[in-house]
Structures are given as C-alpha cells and as structure tokens.
Amino acid sequence: MKKVLAALMASLMMLLIAATAVADMMYILPESNTRRLTWDEVAEWDYETLGYAFNELMARHGFNFEPGQRYDNYFSTLPWYTPNANPDKQIVYHALSEIEWDNYRLIKAVREEKRVFDYGKSMWDNYSRGFATLQGFEYAQLKTNQILSVYSAPDYRSWRGSNGKAQVSTNGAIYAAGWESGWLLVMYEINNGSVRVGYVDSQQIKGTIPVYETLNFSYEQTTVTQDCVLTDDPARYNASIVRLSAGDTVTYLTTYFNNKAWDYVEVQIRGQVARGFIQSGNLALTAEDPLDTLDTDPWSK
C-alpha cells in the first residue's frame, strides 16, 4: 500500500512540475511579479519582445488594452489573461507590487537602450515552423465540393491573388477568423505549398454558414518606417504582393501571431484595395505602453 501511495505522490508531483513548466512557457518573463529581475536576463530579449514583456506586467492584473491593437490581440489568446470588468487603469496601476514596479522601470530602461541598437532573441523563435496557422483562425466546417473565389479584401473590386483567379476548394482544410460585411476571412494552403489569407463572400457558401464573431479592426492611418514586403502568405513562404517603401501610407487593421508577429494592413495597388501582412516593427504605430503617461508610481516616494 505504501508503495502505491508513493507512486501516486510521485505521479502527482510530476504532473505539478509539468503544469508549472507549461504555465511558465506562457509568460515571457515568468518571475517578473515575484522577484527583481537583472539587467542581463531582461537584455536577452529583443526590442519588440520587451514591449510585450512590459505589458505582461499589467496583463497579469487584468489591464484593458485597446481593442484590436496588438497587445489586446496577443494577451486575449492566453488562458491566464482575464480583463477587468472595470476598465479604470488606475486599478491596475495601484495593484502592481513594489517588485513589479522595479521590474517595469528596468524593462523600460533596457528597451530604451535597444531602440537604436536592437539585439536579443525574439519571443517568436520557439514557435513551430511549417503551416503556422495564425492565432484566432479556427478550422471551418464547410460543405464539401465547393470552389470559392478569394479576394484580399471584403470587396469584389479588391486585389486578387493568382493573377485575379485566387480560389479555395472546401475539400481541403480551411481556417477562418471571422466576418466583415458578409465576408469570411479565411486561411488555407494552395497547390504549390504556399498559404493564402483572404476573404470569401458568404453568398457563395452553400450549406451551413459558420458562426464566427465580427472582426474588430483598428483602421489606424500610419506610415511605413522602413522598406518591407506585403504578403498574403504569413505562414510559409511570405511571397510578396508588393514592396512597400519607407514613408508609404497604409491603414493598420490589427496584429496576428504565429511563429512571428504580423501587422495586417490595407494598401492601394494601382487603384485597387489590397490587404496583407508585414512583419511587425515596420509601422509608425501609436505607442501602446500603458504606463508611459505616468509621471510617478505608488512606490516612487
């Protein structure tokens, strides 16, 4: 009997250790709320990742991020994040401990140093490669034997891949994110092995129409900060739709995640509306660091 109990206790301990390890993997800096971090361990991460680590401190306390913005999209996918019913930011500011405030100041200082000379590992480096489905896209149960036309934006006049002939067969796997003006945003693999993201008109779909939420986009006018590529394949080959140059104006919609962070934007291509993805860090977006406006904190005196 003692041997059985000992074995049971050992199994429970292993499960607890495994659960703790999995939980730690969901945080960029797992101990940022329990001990004072060092400069060296924070500096292991690159500039972009430290933006998420910075906001992770607030997310632990249910901070309400701007809907549709990258931090809202990212933390909403994590099982430990629960936004507060009361959106008053001061509730979170006063909930942070002295240790968390010290780590906030440290992360902010390290991140500022990396603003010009960026270095360190990315939070996306550990994600699996291959057909990396974007977070927020779920398998869509569609009636088989259909061929659906795909457009880059929810408009028949918008740019369309495959020389204006992009389409998807419902006999293969299709993943969907939600609806916009009667169009379903989908993601799927095409014959040459690449991946495409685009819109399908609900009026084309036969059989049961999938139930998804309405897409929540920011529609923020911004500019490109450095030359980059716009793609409709953020999962495998990142094939270029068009090259964007520093200073080009685009409309930022939202940010999606797989093995990287991707800003989803709308542009004009020879008079046609086109939507696609560019790697995050190439847009002059409004600052989202929630504590940047604070002059002091409860532990500064």
Short mmCIF file of C-alpha atoms in Angstrom, two decimals:
data_model
loop_
_atom_site.label_atom_id
_atom_site.label_comp_id
_atom_site.label_asym_id
_atom_site.label_seq_id
_atom_site.Cartn_x
_atom_site.Cartn_y
_atom_site.Cartn_z
CA MET A 1 0.00 0.00 0.00
CA LYS A 2 2.84 2.37 0.90
CA LYS A 3 4.47 1.71 -2.48
CA VAL A 4 1.19 2.51 -4.27
CA LEU A 5 0.83 5.79 -2.34
CA ALA A 6 4.45 6.69 -3.01
CA ALA A 7 3.99 6.04 -6.72
CA LEU A 8 0.79 8.12 -6.74
CA MET A 9 2.51 11.01 -4.95
CA ALA A 10 5.41 10.84 -7.42
CA SER A 11 2.98 10.95 -10.34
CA LEU A 12 1.16 13.93 -8.86
CA MET A 13 4.46 15.73 -8.35
CA MET A 14 5.46 15.09 -11.96
CA LEU A 15 2.10 16.43 -13.17
CA LEU A 16 2.52 19.52 -11.00
CA ILE A 17 6.02 20.14 -12.31
CA ALA A 18 4.82 19.68 -15.90
CA ALA A 19 1.87 22.03 -15.36
CA THR A 20 4.18 24.64 -13.85
CA ALA A 21 6.57 24.34 -16.80
CA VAL A 22 3.71 24.77 -19.29
CA ALA A 23 2.42 27.79 -17.38
CA ASP A 24 5.89 29.36 -17.38
CA MET A 25 6.07 28.96 -21.16
CA MET A 26 3.03 31.24 -21.42
CA TYR A 27 4.96 34.14 -19.91
CA ILE A 28 7.89 35.99 -21.44
CA LEU A 29 9.33 36.75 -18.00
CA PRO A 30 7.64 34.20 -15.69
CA GLU A 31 9.05 35.65 -12.47
CA SER A 32 8.56 39.34 -13.20
CA ASN A 33 5.87 39.52 -10.48
CA THR A 34 7.77 37.64 -7.76
CA ARG A 35 11.41 38.80 -7.80
CA ARG A 36 13.57 41.64 -9.04
CA LEU A 37 14.97 40.82 -12.46
CA THR A 38 18.52 41.57 -13.57
CA TRP A 39 19.59 43.75 -16.49
CA ASP A 40 21.31 40.81 -18.21
CA GLU A 41 18.28 38.50 -18.22
CA VAL A 42 15.98 41.24 -19.49
CA ALA A 43 18.53 42.21 -22.15
CA GLU A 44 18.39 38.68 -23.58
CA TRP A 45 15.20 39.73 -25.39
CA ASP A 46 14.87 42.00 -28.42
CA TYR A 47 13.14 45.40 -28.53
CA GLU A 48 9.79 44.12 -29.80
CA THR A 49 9.57 41.30 -27.27
CA LEU A 50 10.28 43.68 -24.39
CA GLY A 51 7.18 45.63 -25.44
CA TYR A 52 5.16 42.51 -24.71
CA ALA A 53 7.13 41.79 -21.51
CA PHE A 54 6.47 45.36 -20.38
CA ASN A 55 2.73 44.95 -20.92
CA GLU A 56 2.76 41.47 -19.40
CA LEU A 57 3.16 43.12 -16.00
CA MET A 58 -0.16 44.92 -16.49
CA ALA A 59 -1.89 41.99 -18.18
CA ARG A 60 -1.32 39.89 -15.05
CA HIS A 61 -3.66 42.31 -13.26
CA GLY A 62 -6.32 42.40 -15.98
CA PHE A 63 -5.30 45.62 -17.72
CA ASN A 64 -7.77 46.53 -20.50
CA PHE A 65 -5.78 47.04 -23.71
CA GLU A 66 -7.11 48.94 -26.71
CA PRO A 67 -9.47 46.59 -28.64
CA GLY A 68 -8.00 45.35 -31.90
CA GLN A 69 -4.48 46.53 -31.05
CA ARG A 70 -1.58 44.07 -30.96
CA TYR A 71 -1.37 43.71 -27.17
CA ASP A 72 -5.11 43.13 -26.84
CA ASN A 73 -4.95 40.50 -29.59
CA TYR A 74 -1.94 38.75 -28.08
CA PHE A 75 -2.93 38.61 -24.41
CA SER A 76 -6.53 37.67 -25.26
CA THR A 77 -5.19 34.36 -26.63
CA LEU A 78 -3.53 33.44 -23.32
CA PRO A 79 -5.57 31.36 -20.84
CA TRP A 80 -4.29 33.22 -17.78
CA TYR A 81 -5.38 36.67 -19.00
CA THR A 82 -8.76 37.95 -17.80
CA PRO A 83 -9.53 41.64 -18.49
CA ASN A 84 -11.04 43.53 -15.59
CA ALA A 85 -14.77 44.28 -15.64
CA ASN A 86 -13.88 47.83 -14.59
CA PRO A 87 -11.59 49.34 -17.28
CA ASP A 88 -10.19 52.04 -14.96
CA LYS A 89 -6.42 51.85 -15.50
CA GLN A 90 -5.69 53.23 -12.04
CA ILE A 91 -6.95 49.98 -10.52
CA VAL A 92 -4.12 48.12 -12.25
CA TYR A 93 -1.52 50.81 -11.54
CA HIS A 94 -2.19 50.52 -7.80
CA ALA A 95 -2.34 46.71 -7.93
CA LEU A 96 1.27 46.37 -9.06
CA SER A 97 3.65 45.48 -6.24
CA GLU A 98 6.91 47.28 -5.46
CA ILE A 99 8.79 44.41 -7.13
CA GLU A 100 6.67 44.74 -10.27
CA TRP A 101 7.26 48.50 -10.41
CA ASP A 102 11.01 47.93 -10.12
CA ASN A 103 10.83 45.43 -12.98
CA TYR A 104 8.71 47.84 -15.00
CA ARG A 105 11.40 50.51 -14.70
CA LEU A 106 14.13 48.00 -15.56
CA ILE A 107 12.35 46.65 -18.66
CA LYS A 108 11.63 50.18 -19.81
CA ALA A 109 15.29 51.19 -19.41
CA VAL A 110 16.61 48.12 -21.24
CA ARG A 111 14.06 48.55 -24.02
CA GLU A 112 15.01 52.20 -24.47
CA GLU A 113 18.65 51.18 -24.97
CA LYS A 114 17.56 48.74 -27.68
CA ARG A 115 15.54 51.37 -29.54
CA VAL A 116 18.57 52.21 -31.67
CA PHE A 117 20.81 49.14 -31.35
CA ASP A 118 18.38 46.24 -31.18
CA TYR A 119 19.64 42.79 -30.28
CA GLY A 120 18.48 39.68 -28.43
CA LYS A 121 16.14 36.77 -29.04
CA SER A 122 12.53 37.05 -30.16
CA MET A 123 9.55 35.64 -28.29
CA TRP A 124 8.50 34.01 -31.57
CA ASP A 125 11.68 31.96 -32.01
CA ASN A 126 10.28 28.94 -30.15
CA TYR A 127 7.12 28.57 -32.24
CA SER A 128 6.94 25.61 -34.62
CA ARG A 129 7.61 26.14 -38.32
CA GLY A 130 5.63 24.92 -41.33
CA PHE A 131 1.99 25.85 -41.91
CA ALA A 132 1.87 28.12 -38.88
CA THR A 133 -1.84 28.94 -38.60
CA LEU A 134 -2.43 32.43 -37.30
CA GLN A 135 -3.85 32.71 -33.81
CA GLY A 136 -7.56 33.45 -33.98
CA PHE A 137 -8.13 31.24 -37.05
CA GLU A 138 -10.14 28.08 -36.40
CA TYR A 139 -10.93 25.09 -38.58
CA ALA A 140 -14.07 25.85 -40.65
CA GLN A 141 -16.63 23.12 -41.24
CA LEU A 142 -17.85 23.84 -44.77
CA LYS A 143 -19.88 21.70 -47.12
CA THR A 144 -17.51 19.85 -49.45
CA ASN A 145 -17.21 20.05 -53.25
CA GLN A 146 -17.32 23.84 -53.42
CA ILE A 147 -14.91 26.18 -55.20
CA LEU A 148 -14.97 29.64 -53.58
CA SER A 149 -13.45 32.81 -55.02
CA VAL A 150 -10.98 34.56 -52.69
CA TYR A 151 -10.23 38.28 -52.57
CA SER A 152 -7.65 40.12 -50.48
CA ALA A 153 -10.31 42.45 -49.01
CA PRO A 154 -14.08 42.14 -48.49
CA ASP A 155 -14.85 43.68 -51.88
CA TYR A 156 -15.15 42.19 -55.40
CA ARG A 157 -13.13 45.14 -56.69
CA SER A 158 -10.16 44.39 -54.41
CA TRP A 159 -6.85 42.87 -55.46
CA ARG A 160 -7.00 39.11 -56.01
CA GLY A 161 -4.10 36.67 -55.97
CA SER A 162 -3.15 34.10 -58.63
CA ASN A 163 -3.44 36.74 -61.36
CA GLY A 164 -7.00 37.52 -60.38
CA LYS A 165 -8.10 33.88 -60.09
CA ALA A 166 -7.49 33.02 -56.41
CA GLN A 167 -9.91 30.41 -55.10
CA VAL A 168 -10.18 27.72 -52.45
CA SER A 169 -11.69 24.23 -52.50
CA THR A 170 -13.76 23.21 -49.49
CA ASN A 171 -12.40 19.66 -49.88
CA GLY A 172 -9.21 20.85 -48.17
CA ALA A 173 -8.58 22.35 -44.73
CA ILE A 174 -9.82 25.93 -44.36
CA TYR A 175 -9.33 28.07 -41.27
CA ALA A 176 -11.48 31.12 -40.55
CA ALA A 177 -11.11 34.15 -38.27
CA GLY A 178 -14.45 35.97 -38.53
CA TRP A 179 -16.83 38.09 -40.59
CA GLU A 180 -16.63 41.55 -42.07
CA SER A 181 -19.60 42.95 -44.02
CA GLY A 182 -20.76 39.47 -45.00
CA TRP A 183 -17.29 38.24 -46.00
CA LEU A 184 -15.42 35.48 -44.17
CA LEU A 185 -11.66 35.90 -43.58
CA VAL A 186 -10.04 32.54 -44.33
CA MET A 187 -6.60 30.95 -44.40
CA TYR A 188 -5.71 27.89 -46.48
CA GLU A 189 -2.91 26.04 -48.30
CA ILE A 190 -2.75 26.25 -52.09
CA ASN A 191 -1.45 23.74 -54.62
CA ASN A 192 2.16 24.97 -54.74
CA GLY A 193 2.53 24.55 -50.98
CA SER A 194 2.23 28.21 -50.07
CA VAL A 195 -0.55 29.66 -47.92
CA ARG A 196 -3.06 32.40 -48.63
CA VAL A 197 -5.24 34.59 -46.43
CA GLY A 198 -8.22 36.33 -47.99
CA TYR A 199 -11.99 36.83 -48.00
CA VAL A 200 -14.87 34.69 -49.24
CA ASP A 201 -18.34 36.16 -49.85
CA SER A 202 -20.94 34.43 -47.67
CA GLN A 203 -23.35 34.42 -50.62
CA GLN A 204 -21.03 31.94 -52.35
CA ILE A 205 -21.06 29.46 -49.48
CA LYS A 206 -23.52 26.58 -49.75
CA GLY A 207 -24.77 24.63 -46.78
CA THR A 208 -24.33 25.67 -43.17
CA ILE A 209 -22.73 29.10 -42.73
CA PRO A 210 -20.05 29.06 -39.99
CA VAL A 211 -20.78 31.09 -36.87
CA TYR A 212 -17.92 33.47 -36.08
CA GLU A 213 -17.66 36.86 -34.41
CA THR A 214 -17.41 40.10 -36.34
CA LEU A 215 -13.78 41.10 -36.95
CA ASN A 216 -12.62 44.01 -34.81
CA PHE A 217 -10.12 46.21 -36.65
CA SER A 218 -8.44 49.50 -35.69
CA TYR A 219 -8.36 51.28 -39.09
CA GLU A 220 -5.44 53.45 -37.99
CA GLN A 221 -3.75 55.54 -40.67
CA THR A 222 0.02 55.21 -40.33
CA THR A 223 3.24 55.12 -42.33
CA VAL A 224 5.86 52.51 -43.11
CA THR A 225 9.15 53.17 -41.30
CA GLN A 226 11.42 51.04 -43.48
CA ASP A 227 11.25 49.12 -46.75
CA CYS A 228 9.36 45.84 -46.37
CA VAL A 229 7.23 43.26 -48.19
CA LEU A 230 3.44 42.93 -48.13
CA THR A 231 2.36 39.28 -48.32
CA ASP A 232 -0.85 37.26 -48.20
CA ASP A 233 1.18 34.23 -47.01
CA PRO A 234 2.26 34.88 -43.40
CA ALA A 235 2.63 31.16 -42.69
CA ARG A 236 5.14 29.60 -45.07
CA TYR A 237 6.90 31.37 -47.96
CA ASN A 238 5.91 35.03 -47.32
CA ALA A 239 5.56 35.60 -51.09
CA SER A 240 5.43 39.29 -51.97
CA ILE A 241 2.27 41.01 -53.19
CA VAL A 242 4.07 44.35 -53.41
CA ARG A 243 7.09 46.04 -51.86
CA LEU A 244 6.39 48.94 -49.52
CA SER A 245 8.84 51.80 -49.07
CA ALA A 246 9.61 53.92 -46.02
CA GLY A 247 7.09 56.75 -45.90
CA ASP A 248 4.28 54.88 -47.66
CA THR A 249 0.86 55.37 -46.10
CA VAL A 250 -1.11 52.29 -45.04
CA THR A 251 -4.14 51.52 -42.88
CA TYR A 252 -3.28 49.36 -39.89
CA LEU A 253 -6.04 46.85 -39.11
CA THR A 254 -4.72 44.55 -36.38
CA THR A 255 -1.85 42.21 -35.47
CA TYR A 256 -1.89 38.43 -35.83
CA PHE A 257 0.57 35.88 -34.45
CA ASN A 258 2.04 32.52 -35.42
CA ASN A 259 5.81 31.95 -35.40
CA LYS A 260 6.12 35.73 -35.83
CA ALA A 261 4.09 38.85 -35.21
CA TRP A 262 2.35 40.19 -38.34
CA ASP A 263 0.70 43.56 -38.81
CA TYR A 264 -2.38 43.21 -41.00
CA VAL A 265 -2.74 46.30 -43.20
CA GLU A 266 -4.68 47.74 -46.12
CA VAL A 267 -2.96 49.47 -49.05
CA GLN A 268 -3.69 50.64 -52.57
CA ILE A 269 -2.16 48.76 -55.53
CA ARG A 270 -2.66 50.58 -58.81
CA GLY A 271 -6.04 51.86 -57.67
CA GLN A 272 -7.15 48.57 -56.10
CA VAL A 273 -7.62 47.97 -52.39
CA ALA A 274 -5.38 45.17 -51.13
CA ARG A 275 -4.90 43.68 -47.69
CA GLY A 276 -1.93 41.71 -46.49
CA PHE A 277 0.69 41.22 -43.81
CA ILE A 278 4.01 42.84 -42.98
CA GLN A 279 6.27 41.77 -40.16
CA SER A 280 5.65 43.80 -37.02
CA GLY A 281 8.10 46.60 -36.30
CA ASN A 282 7.81 48.32 -39.68
CA LEU A 283 4.99 50.76 -38.87
CA ALA A 284 4.86 54.08 -37.03
CA LEU A 285 2.02 52.96 -34.78
CA THR A 286 0.64 54.85 -31.82
CA ALA A 287 2.55 53.91 -28.66
CA GLU A 288 0.69 51.32 -26.62
CA ASP A 289 2.79 51.18 -23.46
CA PRO A 290 0.06 51.78 -20.86
CA LEU A 291 2.31 53.37 -18.25
CA ASP A 292 4.15 55.81 -20.49
CA THR A 293 1.80 58.58 -19.39
CA LEU A 294 2.53 58.13 -15.69
CA ASP A 295 4.91 60.59 -14.05
CA THR A 296 5.09 58.70 -10.78
CA ASP A 297 4.03 55.41 -9.28
CA PRO A 298 2.86 54.41 -5.77
CA TRP A 299 6.34 53.14 -4.84
CA SER A 300 8.40 56.05 -6.13
CA LYS A 301 8.36 58.01 -2.89
#
